[in-house]
mmCIF file of C-alpha atoms in Angstrom:
data_model
loop_
_atom_site.group_PDB
_atom_site.id
_atom_site.type_symbol
_atom_site.label_atom_id
_atom_site.label_comp_id
_atom_site.label_asym_id
_atom_site.label_seq_id
_atom_site.Cartn_x
_atom_site.Cartn_y
_atom_site.Cartn_z
ATOM 1 C CA MET R 1 -0.120 0.032 0.085
ATOM 2 C CA GLY R 2 2.897 2.216 0.640
ATOM 3 C CA ASP R 3 3.921 2.330 -3.109
ATOM 4 C CA GLN R 4 0.233 3.103 -4.060
ATOM 5 C CA VAL R 5 0.105 6.248 -6.494
ATOM 6 C CA ARG R 6 -2.504 8.716 -5.474
ATOM 7 C CA ASP R 7 -4.198 11.279 -7.454
ATOM 8 C CA TRP R 8 -4.202 14.375 -5.482
ATOM 9 C CA SER R 9 -6.456 16.280 -7.547
ATOM 10 C CA LEU R 10 -9.253 13.844 -6.973
ATOM 11 C CA LEU R 11 -9.583 15.062 -3.115
ATOM 12 C CA PRO R 12 -12.679 16.843 -2.062
ATOM 13 C CA ASP R 13 -12.774 21.137 -2.953
ATOM 14 C CA GLU R 14 -13.393 21.716 0.423
ATOM 15 C CA ILE R 15 -10.234 20.306 1.558
ATOM 16 C CA TRP R 16 -8.320 22.356 -0.725
ATOM 17 C CA ALA R 17 -9.996 25.503 0.290
ATOM 18 C CA ILE R 18 -8.705 24.703 3.824
ATOM 19 C CA VAL R 19 -5.314 24.285 2.498
ATOM 20 C CA GLY R 20 -5.567 27.369 0.863
ATOM 21 C CA ARG R 21 -6.209 29.317 4.034
ATOM 22 C CA TYR R 22 -2.473 28.506 5.075
ATOM 23 C CA ILE R 23 -0.871 29.769 1.681
ATOM 24 C CA HIS R 24 0.454 33.514 2.284
ATOM 25 C CA ASN R 25 3.240 33.745 0.522
ATOM 26 C CA SER R 26 2.797 34.866 -3.473
ATOM 27 C CA ILE R 27 5.262 32.260 -5.035
ATOM 28 C CA ASP R 28 3.761 29.222 -2.914
ATOM 29 C CA LEU R 29 0.507 30.122 -4.598
ATOM 30 C CA LEU R 30 1.397 30.596 -7.822
ATOM 31 C CA ARG R 31 2.985 27.187 -7.734
ATOM 32 C CA PHE R 32 -0.120 25.744 -6.163
ATOM 33 C CA ARG R 33 -2.014 27.232 -9.078
ATOM 34 C CA SER R 34 0.348 25.735 -11.745
ATOM 35 C CA VAL R 35 -0.467 22.285 -10.868
ATOM 36 C CA CYS R 36 -3.733 21.838 -12.789
ATOM 37 C CA THR R 37 -6.749 23.503 -13.972
ATOM 38 C CA SER R 38 -8.923 22.566 -11.188
ATOM 39 C CA TRP R 39 -6.819 23.401 -8.366
ATOM 40 C CA ARG R 40 -6.011 27.000 -10.357
ATOM 41 C CA ASN R 41 -10.009 27.461 -10.140
ATOM 42 C CA LEU R 42 -10.199 26.971 -6.807
ATOM 43 C CA ILE R 43 -7.940 29.819 -5.540
ATOM 44 C CA PRO R 44 -7.841 33.195 -7.138
ATOM 45 C CA PRO R 45 -4.604 34.896 -7.818
ATOM 46 C CA SER R 46 -5.198 37.337 -5.215
ATOM 47 C CA HIS R 47 -6.024 34.838 -2.370
ATOM 48 C CA ASN R 48 -4.905 35.654 1.015
ATOM 49 C CA SER R 49 -2.478 38.543 -0.523
ATOM 50 C CA THR R 50 -2.636 41.971 0.928
ATOM 51 C CA PRO R 51 -1.967 45.162 -1.346
ATOM 52 C CA LEU R 52 1.663 46.258 -1.347
ATOM 53 C CA LEU R 53 2.179 49.104 1.380
ATOM 54 C CA ARG R 54 2.561 52.638 -0.201
ATOM 55 C CA PHE R 55 3.524 55.785 1.387
ATOM 56 C CA ASN R 56 4.008 59.503 0.453
ATOM 57 C CA PHE R 57 6.841 61.137 2.002
ATOM 58 C CA PRO R 58 8.571 64.571 1.320
ATOM 59 C CA PHE R 59 12.121 62.883 0.938
ATOM 60 C CA PRO R 60 14.829 65.580 0.821
ATOM 61 C CA PRO R 61 15.534 67.535 -1.330
ATOM 62 C CA TYR R 62 12.352 66.837 -2.575
ATOM 63 C CA PRO R 63 9.604 69.291 -0.546
ATOM 64 C CA SER R 64 6.772 67.748 -2.143
ATOM 65 C CA LEU R 65 5.366 64.349 -1.344
ATOM 66 C CA VAL R 66 6.739 61.375 -3.209
ATOM 67 C CA GLU R 67 4.739 58.216 -3.997
ATOM 68 C CA THR R 68 6.344 54.828 -2.900
ATOM 69 C CA PHE R 69 5.827 51.229 -2.207
ATOM 70 C CA VAL R 70 7.423 48.856 -0.429
ATOM 71 C CA SER R 71 8.796 45.944 -2.454
ATOM 72 C CA GLU R 72 9.314 42.277 -1.160
ATOM 73 C CA THR R 73 12.339 40.247 -2.097
ATOM 74 C CA THR R 74 12.902 36.875 -1.280
ATOM 75 C CA VAL R 75 16.408 35.121 -1.310
ATOM 76 C CA TYR R 76 15.926 31.087 -2.484
ATOM 77 C CA ARG R 77 18.141 28.175 -2.601
ATOM 78 C CA ILE R 78 17.078 26.616 -5.830
ATOM 79 C CA ASN R 79 18.005 22.844 -6.946
ATOM 80 C CA LEU R 80 18.466 22.163 -10.689
ATOM 81 C CA PRO R 81 19.654 18.407 -10.752
ATOM 82 C CA THR R 82 18.632 18.327 -14.503
ATOM 83 C CA LEU R 83 21.342 20.751 -15.414
ATOM 84 C CA HIS R 84 24.098 18.892 -13.596
ATOM 85 C CA ASN R 85 22.987 15.239 -14.633
ATOM 86 C CA PRO R 86 20.150 14.608 -16.494
ATOM 87 C CA SER R 87 19.582 11.139 -15.568
ATOM 88 C CA THR R 88 19.233 12.533 -11.649
ATOM 89 C CA SER R 89 15.884 10.955 -10.431
ATOM 90 C CA SER R 90 13.542 13.323 -8.431
ATOM 91 C CA SER R 91 14.116 10.932 -5.436
ATOM 92 C CA SER R 92 17.836 11.673 -5.313
ATOM 93 C CA SER R 93 17.318 15.890 -5.879
ATOM 94 C CA SER R 94 17.127 16.590 -2.425
ATOM 95 C CA PHE R 95 21.010 15.826 -1.978
ATOM 96 C CA VAL R 96 21.919 17.886 -5.410
ATOM 97 C CA LYS R 97 23.601 21.163 -4.022
ATOM 98 C CA GLY R 98 21.678 24.492 -5.257
ATOM 99 C CA TRP R 99 22.355 28.024 -6.353
ATOM 100 C CA LEU R 100 21.474 31.412 -5.025
ATOM 101 C CA ILE R 101 18.901 33.327 -6.466
ATOM 102 C CA LYS R 102 17.046 36.534 -5.367
ATOM 103 C CA ILE R 103 13.107 37.343 -6.690
ATOM 104 C CA GLU R 104 11.268 40.453 -6.254
ATOM 105 C CA GLU R 105 7.609 40.729 -6.082
ATOM 106 C CA PHE R 106 7.392 44.431 -7.274
ATOM 107 C CA GLU R 107 3.383 44.216 -7.976
ATOM 108 C CA ARG R 108 1.240 41.292 -6.701
ATOM 109 C CA GLY R 109 1.439 38.273 -8.439
ATOM 110 C CA LYS R 110 4.308 39.944 -10.487
ATOM 111 C CA PHE R 111 7.878 38.992 -10.428
ATOM 112 C CA ARG R 112 11.538 39.634 -11.601
ATOM 113 C CA LEU R 113 14.915 38.276 -10.776
ATOM 114 C CA LEU R 114 17.461 40.344 -9.286
ATOM 115 C CA ASP R 115 21.187 40.031 -8.760
ATOM 116 C CA SER R 116 21.943 38.088 -5.747
ATOM 117 C CA LEU R 117 24.406 40.834 -4.477
ATOM 118 C CA SER R 118 23.971 43.866 -5.849
ATOM 119 C CA CYS R 119 19.740 43.737 -5.984
ATOM 120 C CA ARG R 120 19.912 44.867 -9.360
ATOM 121 C CA ARG R 121 17.338 44.036 -12.044
ATOM 122 C CA ILE R 122 18.836 41.317 -14.566
ATOM 123 C CA LYS R 123 18.180 41.691 -17.760
ATOM 124 C CA ASP R 124 21.136 40.451 -19.597
ATOM 125 C CA ILE R 125 20.506 36.741 -19.043
ATOM 126 C CA THR R 126 22.488 34.412 -21.420
ATOM 127 C CA SER R 127 20.422 33.669 -24.428
ATOM 128 C CA GLY R 128 18.274 30.171 -23.575
ATOM 129 C CA CYS R 129 18.818 30.290 -19.777
ATOM 130 C CA GLU R 130 15.327 32.106 -19.542
ATOM 131 C CA ASN R 131 13.624 29.162 -20.629
ATOM 132 C CA LEU R 132 15.234 27.121 -17.563
ATOM 133 C CA PHE R 133 13.813 29.644 -14.991
ATOM 134 C CA ASP R 134 10.192 28.390 -14.338
ATOM 135 C CA ILE R 135 9.599 28.845 -10.658
ATOM 136 C CA SER R 136 6.442 26.485 -10.821
ATOM 137 C CA GLN R 137 8.964 23.765 -11.570
ATOM 138 C CA LEU R 138 11.848 24.262 -9.663
ATOM 139 C CA SER R 139 12.557 23.203 -6.032
ATOM 140 C CA LEU R 140 12.962 25.934 -3.824
ATOM 141 C CA THR R 141 13.683 26.609 -0.067
ATOM 142 C CA LYS R 142 13.453 30.035 1.218
ATOM 143 C CA LEU R 143 16.338 31.619 3.071
ATOM 144 C CA THR R 144 15.047 35.524 3.893
ATOM 145 C CA THR R 145 12.942 38.303 2.802
ATOM 146 C CA ALA R 146 14.268 41.617 2.416
ATOM 147 C CA TYR R 147 12.268 45.047 1.556
ATOM 148 C CA ALA R 148 12.851 48.085 -0.108
ATOM 149 C CA LEU R 149 11.358 51.509 -0.450
ATOM 150 C CA LYS R 150 10.709 52.507 -4.203
ATOM 151 C CA TYR R 151 9.228 55.098 -6.114
ATOM 152 C CA VAL R 152 5.675 54.331 -7.888
ATOM 153 C CA LYS R 153 6.580 56.180 -11.205
ATOM 154 C CA GLY R 154 9.490 55.551 -13.350
ATOM 155 C CA SER R 155 11.597 52.265 -13.431
ATOM 156 C CA SER R 156 10.544 51.448 -9.612
ATOM 157 C CA SER R 157 13.892 52.379 -8.654
ATOM 158 C CA SER R 158 14.928 52.478 -4.747
ATOM 159 C CA VAL R 159 14.387 55.685 -2.813
ATOM 160 C CA LEU R 160 17.453 57.929 -2.776
ATOM 161 C CA GLY R 161 18.663 58.265 0.915
ATOM 162 C CA VAL R 162 16.693 55.072 2.094
ATOM 163 C CA ASN R 163 19.267 52.759 3.291
ATOM 164 C CA LYS R 164 17.290 49.672 5.185
ATOM 165 C CA VAL R 165 13.588 49.001 4.989
ATOM 166 C CA VAL R 166 11.925 46.321 7.746
ATOM 167 C CA LEU R 167 8.481 45.407 7.664
ATOM 168 C CA SER R 168 6.865 45.326 11.080
ATOM 169 C CA PRO R 169 5.343 42.309 12.556
ATOM 170 C CA ASN R 170 2.094 43.599 12.120
ATOM 171 C CA ASP R 171 2.584 44.033 8.041
ATOM 172 C CA CYS R 172 1.245 47.243 8.050
ATOM 173 C CA SER R 173 3.915 49.424 9.128
ATOM 174 C CA ILE R 174 7.795 49.941 8.433
ATOM 175 C CA PHE R 175 11.009 50.952 10.208
ATOM 176 C CA VAL R 176 13.705 52.647 8.091
ATOM 177 C CA ILE R 177 17.416 53.611 8.126
ATOM 178 C CA TYR R 178 17.283 56.938 6.009
ATOM 179 C CA ASP R 179 19.159 59.852 5.310
ATOM 180 C CA ASN R 180 22.722 58.166 6.304
ATOM 181 C CA GLY R 181 21.410 56.992 9.706
ATOM 182 C CA LYS R 182 18.470 58.357 11.168
ATOM 183 C CA LEU R 183 15.911 55.404 12.305
ATOM 184 C CA GLY R 184 12.184 56.497 11.010
ATOM 185 C CA PHE R 185 9.127 54.837 11.365
ATOM 186 C CA ALA R 186 5.844 54.916 8.901
ATOM 187 C CA GLN R 187 2.459 53.489 9.446
ATOM 188 C CA LYS R 188 0.127 52.601 6.675
ATOM 189 C CA GLY R 189 -2.043 55.566 5.520
ATOM 190 C CA GLU R 190 0.089 58.352 7.001
ATOM 191 C CA GLU R 191 2.188 61.171 4.818
ATOM 192 C CA ASP R 192 4.908 61.678 7.009
ATOM 193 C CA ILE R 193 7.726 59.825 8.683
ATOM 194 C CA THR R 194 8.438 59.560 12.186
ATOM 195 C CA LEU R 195 12.014 60.101 13.481
ATOM 196 C CA VAL R 196 12.060 57.123 16.324
ATOM 197 C CA ASP R 197 15.227 58.275 18.269
ATOM 198 C CA TYR R 198 16.518 61.971 18.379
ATOM 199 C CA ARG R 199 19.693 61.230 19.725
ATOM 200 C CA ILE R 200 21.525 58.683 18.181
ATOM 201 C CA LEU R 201 21.346 59.475 14.387
ATOM 202 C CA ASP R 202 24.058 57.317 13.094
ATOM 203 C CA TYR R 203 22.419 54.020 13.055
ATOM 204 C CA ASN R 204 24.084 51.284 10.617
ATOM 205 C CA ASP R 205 21.974 48.367 10.154
ATOM 206 C CA LEU R 206 18.256 47.139 11.054
ATOM 207 C CA THR R 207 16.895 43.524 11.203
ATOM 208 C CA LEU R 208 13.963 41.464 12.687
ATOM 209 C CA PHE R 209 15.104 39.103 15.558
ATOM 210 C CA ARG R 210 12.681 37.288 17.877
ATOM 211 C CA GLY R 211 9.708 38.759 16.167
ATOM 212 C CA GLN R 212 11.179 42.403 17.301
ATOM 213 C CA PRO R 213 13.264 45.142 15.305
ATOM 214 C CA TYR R 214 16.852 45.645 16.121
ATOM 215 C CA VAL R 215 19.015 48.129 15.193
ATOM 216 C CA VAL R 216 22.868 48.615 15.490
ATOM 217 C CA ASP R 217 24.539 51.947 15.763
ATOM 218 C CA ARG R 218 28.142 52.948 14.685
ATOM 219 C CA TRP R 219 29.385 52.393 18.052
ATOM 220 C CA GLY R 220 27.800 48.618 18.003
ATOM 221 C CA THR R 221 25.240 49.083 20.529
ATOM 222 C CA VAL R 222 22.463 46.780 19.604
ATOM 223 C CA SER R 223 18.898 48.171 20.494
ATOM 224 C CA TRP R 224 15.406 46.670 20.157
ATOM 225 C CA ILE R 225 12.128 48.793 19.540
ATOM 226 C CA ASP R 226 9.132 48.164 21.479
ATOM 227 C CA SER R 227 5.244 48.683 20.265
ATOM 228 C CA SER R 228 5.475 52.542 21.702
ATOM 229 C CA LEU R 229 8.486 53.034 19.382
ATOM 230 C CA ARG R 230 10.802 53.345 22.645
ATOM 231 C CA VAL R 231 14.098 51.782 21.652
ATOM 232 C CA VAL R 232 15.523 49.758 24.369
ATOM 233 C CA GLN R 233 19.169 48.868 24.861
ATOM 234 C CA TYR R 234 19.938 45.563 24.356
ATOM 235 C CA SER R 235 23.772 45.403 24.520
ATOM 236 C CA PRO R 236 26.650 47.353 25.515
ATOM 237 C CA PRO R 237 28.356 49.297 23.066
ATOM 238 C CA LEU R 238 30.601 47.077 21.057
ATOM 239 C CA PHE R 239 33.761 49.493 20.518
ATOM 240 C CA GLY R 240 35.251 47.228 18.060
ATOM 241 C CA PHE R 241 36.867 50.223 16.177
ATOM 242 C CA GLY R 242 35.184 49.109 12.581
ATOM 243 C CA ASP R 243 33.470 51.458 10.422
ATOM 244 C CA ARG R 244 30.457 50.010 9.828
ATOM 245 C CA LYS R 245 28.215 47.369 11.597
ATOM 246 C CA HIS R 246 25.960 44.927 10.036
ATOM 247 C CA LEU R 247 23.300 42.160 12.002
ATOM 248 C CA VAL R 248 23.315 38.818 11.005
ATOM 249 C CA VAL R 249 20.404 36.431 12.597
ATOM 250 C CA SER R 250 22.087 32.893 12.275
ATOM 251 C CA LYS R 251 20.763 29.754 14.056
ATOM 252 C CA SER R 252 18.573 31.769 16.535
ATOM 253 C CA GLU R 253 21.139 33.826 17.591
ATOM 254 C CA LEU R 254 22.490 37.680 16.791
ATOM 255 C CA PHE R 255 25.574 38.355 15.408
ATOM 256 C CA VAL R 256 27.331 41.901 14.540
ATOM 257 C CA VAL R 257 29.770 42.090 12.117
ATOM 258 C CA ASP R 258 32.263 44.629 12.243
ATOM 259 C CA ARG R 259 33.570 46.132 8.640
ATOM 260 C CA TYR R 260 36.587 47.598 8.436
ATOM 261 C CA PHE R 261 37.676 50.403 5.689
ATOM 262 C CA ASP R 262 41.067 51.119 4.445
ATOM 263 C CA GLU R 263 40.470 54.961 5.929
ATOM 264 C CA LYS R 264 39.603 55.336 9.561
ATOM 265 C CA SER R 265 37.907 58.528 8.636
ATOM 266 C CA ASN R 266 34.988 57.960 10.781
ATOM 267 C CA THR R 267 36.397 57.004 14.152
ATOM 268 C CA SER R 268 35.185 60.073 16.258
ATOM 269 C CA THR R 269 36.305 59.881 19.910
ATOM 270 C CA THR R 270 32.953 61.440 20.836
ATOM 271 C CA PRO R 271 31.214 58.205 22.625
ATOM 272 C CA TYR R 272 27.353 59.497 21.483
ATOM 273 C CA PRO R 273 25.976 62.783 20.160
ATOM 274 C CA ASP R 274 24.501 65.451 22.497
ATOM 275 C CA GLU R 275 22.022 68.156 22.058
ATOM 276 C CA ASN R 276 24.425 70.427 20.806
ATOM 277 C CA SER R 277 25.454 68.101 17.831
ATOM 278 C CA ILE R 278 21.801 68.026 16.467
ATOM 279 C CA ASN R 279 20.264 70.414 13.980
ATOM 280 C CA VAL R 280 16.631 69.900 12.901
ATOM 281 C CA VAL R 281 15.503 71.283 9.585
ATOM 282 C CA GLU R 282 11.652 70.823 8.673
ATOM 283 C CA GLU R 283 11.370 69.747 5.007
ATOM 284 C CA GLY R 284 7.809 69.351 3.716
ATOM 285 C CA GLY R 285 5.983 69.305 6.996
ATOM 286 C CA VAL R 286 8.451 66.470 8.176
ATOM 287 C CA ASN R 287 11.444 67.572 10.728
ATOM 288 C CA PHE R 288 14.685 65.811 9.868
ATOM 289 C CA ASN R 289 17.442 65.781 12.398
ATOM 290 C CA LEU R 290 20.962 66.128 10.809
ATOM 291 C CA PHE R 291 23.800 65.091 12.666
ATOM 292 C CA ARG R 292 27.061 66.999 12.290
ATOM 293 C CA ARG R 293 29.155 64.400 11.328
ATOM 294 C CA HIS R 294 32.918 64.059 11.662
ATOM 295 C CA PRO R 295 34.568 66.280 9.260
ATOM 296 C CA ASN R 296 36.538 63.850 7.825
ATOM 297 C CA ARG R 297 33.638 61.046 7.347
ATOM 298 C CA ARG R 298 33.278 59.943 3.721
ATOM 299 C CA GLY R 299 29.755 60.564 2.613
ATOM 300 C CA ARG R 300 27.434 57.908 1.447
ATOM 301 C CA HIS R 301 27.151 59.202 -2.051
ATOM 302 C CA ASP R 302 30.933 59.736 -2.766
ATOM 303 C CA PHE R 303 32.245 58.136 -5.868
ATOM 304 C CA ASN R 304 35.385 57.267 -4.543
ATOM 305 C CA HIS R 305 34.126 54.759 -1.787
ATOM 306 C CA PRO R 306 36.538 53.465 0.688
ATOM 307 C CA LYS R 307 37.393 49.709 0.588
ATOM 308 C CA THR R 308 36.862 46.917 2.774
ATOM 309 C CA VAL R 309 40.015 45.631 4.181
ATOM 310 C CA ASP R 310 38.686 43.289 7.321
ATOM 311 C CA PHE R 311 35.802 41.739 9.337
ATOM 312 C CA LYS R 312 35.474 40.956 12.625
ATOM 313 C CA VAL R 313 32.266 38.803 14.005
ATOM 314 C CA PHE R 314 30.899 39.363 17.507
ATOM 315 C CA LYS R 315 28.266 37.614 19.845
ATOM 316 C CA LEU R 316 26.754 39.133 22.794
ATOM 317 C CA ASP R 317 27.071 37.030 26.063
ATOM 318 C CA GLU R 318 23.580 37.569 27.529
ATOM 319 C CA GLU R 319 24.318 35.948 30.753
ATOM 320 C CA TRP R 320 27.468 38.217 31.422
ATOM 321 C CA GLY R 321 26.394 41.309 29.428
ATOM 322 C CA LYS R 322 29.565 41.247 27.257
ATOM 323 C CA TRP R 323 30.555 40.814 23.643
ATOM 324 C CA ILE R 324 32.604 38.146 22.379
ATOM 325 C CA GLU R 325 34.489 37.768 19.382
ATOM 326 C CA VAL R 326 33.709 34.702 17.285
ATOM 327 C CA LYS R 327 36.926 33.141 15.651
ATOM 328 C CA SER R 328 35.240 30.769 13.635
ATOM 329 C CA LEU R 329 31.444 30.677 12.247
ATOM 330 C CA GLY R 330 31.288 26.784 12.809
ATOM 331 C CA ASN R 331 31.444 24.075 10.409
ATOM 332 C CA ASP R 332 29.385 24.743 7.384
ATOM 333 C CA VAL R 333 28.335 28.144 7.921
ATOM 334 C CA SER R 334 28.981 31.293 6.026
ATOM 335 C CA PHE R 335 27.257 34.892 6.120
ATOM 336 C CA VAL R 336 26.067 36.849 3.065
ATOM 337 C CA LEU R 337 26.107 40.853 3.552
ATOM 338 C CA THR R 338 23.992 42.750 0.658
ATOM 339 C CA TYR R 339 22.480 45.935 0.445
ATOM 340 C CA ASP R 340 19.171 44.919 1.586
ATOM 341 C CA CYS R 341 19.523 42.144 3.807
ATOM 342 C CA CYS R 342 22.267 40.040 5.561
ATOM 343 C CA PHE R 343 21.948 36.390 6.457
ATOM 344 C CA SER R 344 23.592 33.071 6.940
ATOM 345 C CA ILE R 345 23.855 29.945 4.820
ATOM 346 C CA SER R 346 24.624 26.156 5.001
ATOM 347 C CA ALA R 347 27.775 26.482 2.642
ATOM 348 C CA SER R 348 27.426 22.604 2.037
ATOM 349 C CA GLU R 349 23.877 23.204 0.360
ATOM 350 C CA PHE R 350 25.624 25.572 -2.262
ATOM 351 C CA GLU R 351 27.719 24.714 -5.120
ATOM 352 C CA GLY R 352 30.906 26.732 -4.640
ATOM 353 C CA PHE R 353 30.408 28.438 -1.174
ATOM 354 C CA ARG R 354 33.084 28.062 0.982
ATOM 355 C CA GLU R 355 32.258 27.762 4.766
ATOM 356 C CA ASN R 356 33.661 30.367 7.714
ATOM 357 C CA CYS R 357 33.541 33.303 4.919
ATOM 358 C CA ILE R 358 31.760 36.399 4.665
ATOM 359 C CA TYR R 359 30.342 37.177 1.023
ATOM 360 C CA PHE R 360 29.776 40.921 0.172
ATOM 361 C CA THR R 361 29.882 43.699 -2.177
ATOM 362 C CA GLU R 362 31.975 47.030 -1.575
ATOM 363 C CA GLN R 363 29.110 49.688 -2.430
ATOM 364 C CA PHE R 364 26.836 50.960 -0.089
ATOM 365 C CA ASP R 365 24.483 53.498 -2.365
ATOM 366 C CA MET R 366 23.702 50.838 -5.045
ATOM 367 C CA ASP R 367 21.278 52.833 -6.664
ATOM 368 C CA LEU R 368 24.162 55.253 -7.303
ATOM 369 C CA ALA R 369 26.703 53.162 -8.057
ATOM 370 C CA LEU R 370 25.139 50.550 -10.326
ATOM 371 C CA ARG R 371 24.554 53.306 -12.888
ATOM 372 C CA LYS R 372 28.280 53.368 -13.336
ATOM 373 C CA LEU R 373 29.356 49.712 -12.409
ATOM 374 C CA GLY R 374 26.502 47.398 -13.579
ATOM 375 C CA ARG R 375 25.907 44.253 -11.853
ATOM 376 C CA LEU R 376 29.000 43.300 -9.387
ATOM 377 C CA GLY R 377 31.268 40.728 -8.888
ATOM 378 C CA GLY R 378 31.575 40.677 -5.162
ATOM 379 C CA CYS R 379 33.774 39.561 -2.863
ATOM 380 C CA VAL R 380 34.553 36.806 -0.408
ATOM 381 C CA PHE R 381 36.624 37.389 2.913
ATOM 382 C CA SER R 382 37.695 34.422 5.259
ATOM 383 C CA LEU R 383 37.291 34.584 8.874
ATOM 384 C CA GLU R 384 40.117 31.925 9.086
ATOM 385 C CA ASP R 385 43.257 33.872 7.613
ATOM 386 C CA HIS R 386 41.521 37.222 6.946
ATOM 387 C CA THR R 387 42.293 37.210 3.133
ATOM 388 C CA ILE R 388 40.116 39.081 0.822
ATOM 389 C CA ASP R 389 39.433 37.515 -2.752
ATOM 390 C CA ASP R 390 37.483 38.678 -5.844
ATOM 391 C CA LEU R 391 34.364 36.394 -6.121
ATOM 392 C CA PRO R 392 34.821 35.982 -9.962
ATOM 393 C CA THR R 393 38.386 34.281 -9.097
ATOM 394 C CA THR R 394 37.144 31.794 -6.871
ATOM 395 C CA PRO R 395 36.531 28.340 -7.571
ATOM 396 C CA GLY R 396 33.152 27.340 -8.405
ATOM 397 C CA TYR R 397 32.472 30.914 -8.417
ATOM 398 C CA SER R 398 29.976 30.445 -11.332
ATOM 399 C CA GLN R 399 28.110 27.884 -9.758
ATOM 400 C CA ILE R 400 27.075 29.743 -6.685
ATOM 401 C CA PHE R 401 24.786 32.576 -7.685
ATOM 402 C CA TRP R 402 22.285 32.188 -10.784
ATOM 403 C CA PRO R 403 22.612 33.946 -13.413
ATOM 404 C CA PRO R 404 26.167 34.059 -12.331
ATOM 405 C CA PRO R 405 27.337 37.805 -11.865
ATOM 406 C CA ILE R 406 29.767 39.442 -14.685
ATOM 407 C CA PRO R 407 33.194 39.674 -13.295
ATOM 408 C CA THR R 408 33.748 43.117 -11.803
ATOM 409 C CA ARG R 409 37.175 43.863 -9.806
ATOM 410 C CA LEU R 410 35.956 45.688 -6.791
ATOM 411 C CA CYS R 411 37.565 44.228 -3.785
ATOM 412 C CA THR R 412 40.981 45.196 -2.463
ATOM 413 C CA PRO R 413 44.260 43.786 -3.432
ATOM 414 C CA GLN R 414 45.874 42.002 -0.651
ATOM 415 C CA MET R 415 49.322 43.365 0.253
#
């Protein structure tokens, strides 16, 4: 009896209606409806979906309202056993290593493929490859979800000055890092952005952890935001002397990745800004606090971007309330730092990925940089020997991402 084949399409419609209540992801819905005509008729394309959040904000330097929407991007691991071995059976496909892909839902039910590192829309797919990309037929494993604030009109490019977007747990509001470090909040239907923290104006990263938004500032202090928009300190300052902090959730633990640049241009001796270091500017009815930054610090929109020369990884000892430097990410673990999200992977599940490494790009303002550089090749940092290599020169590079990025030298040569 265990070998009997059952026709799932013959199950009563009421059972599939119950199943449909638990389908909330748009790609899962698309895959479900692609099975057969009867299943497609049971659940409409807009089933269980909510409209993409839209906002009208006066972002400097634009004094008038700008219509924007929140796009959703999902990172997947895909297995394509037929590309490696056409004779591979479906029963063994789960053991085939996969590729990393990034898919953006820019309208409900409409998707496009993005470069996994730069988040740029991919238009230069090699002729013939586009026919291989049918998400209804692929084995997909969701790794993480990221969000971006984009203009409604035009080419749906990212809003300038918005560095990170996180959707709140209620799915009706967003937290953003904007204007080079301010922490903001916006509720659906509102036409302004609320500055959450008037004291710290130099936040580096934002993520969801344990169902709550967590932020890290340039000094490595991690805080979480409660329902009343109060910023609650979670950790002491890191003071790792790096130039930019990233938050990575791996195996239910929160890590801070400290990035070092070639120029120590932003290492101010001031521990925290005070009231005298804040200017308040009103723009289009919205108050923007401008932090008087260190005079030697490079701006985020400089064409001459600093180059990464080192990383250090830290984890908080919650019992003793102190930071511990992580010398190794452990067997089979690597981190990926992209513009819109940071996440961990199991290196053994991907072809070409190296364990105990950090994969990253150099550019921070990708919307500006990509106009000049196109798709990015990326870099890989080894936590074992602290070396940085161009990703296109590493073994198995072409088997990591799909489609493979165009080789572009962005990394700092090792001395």
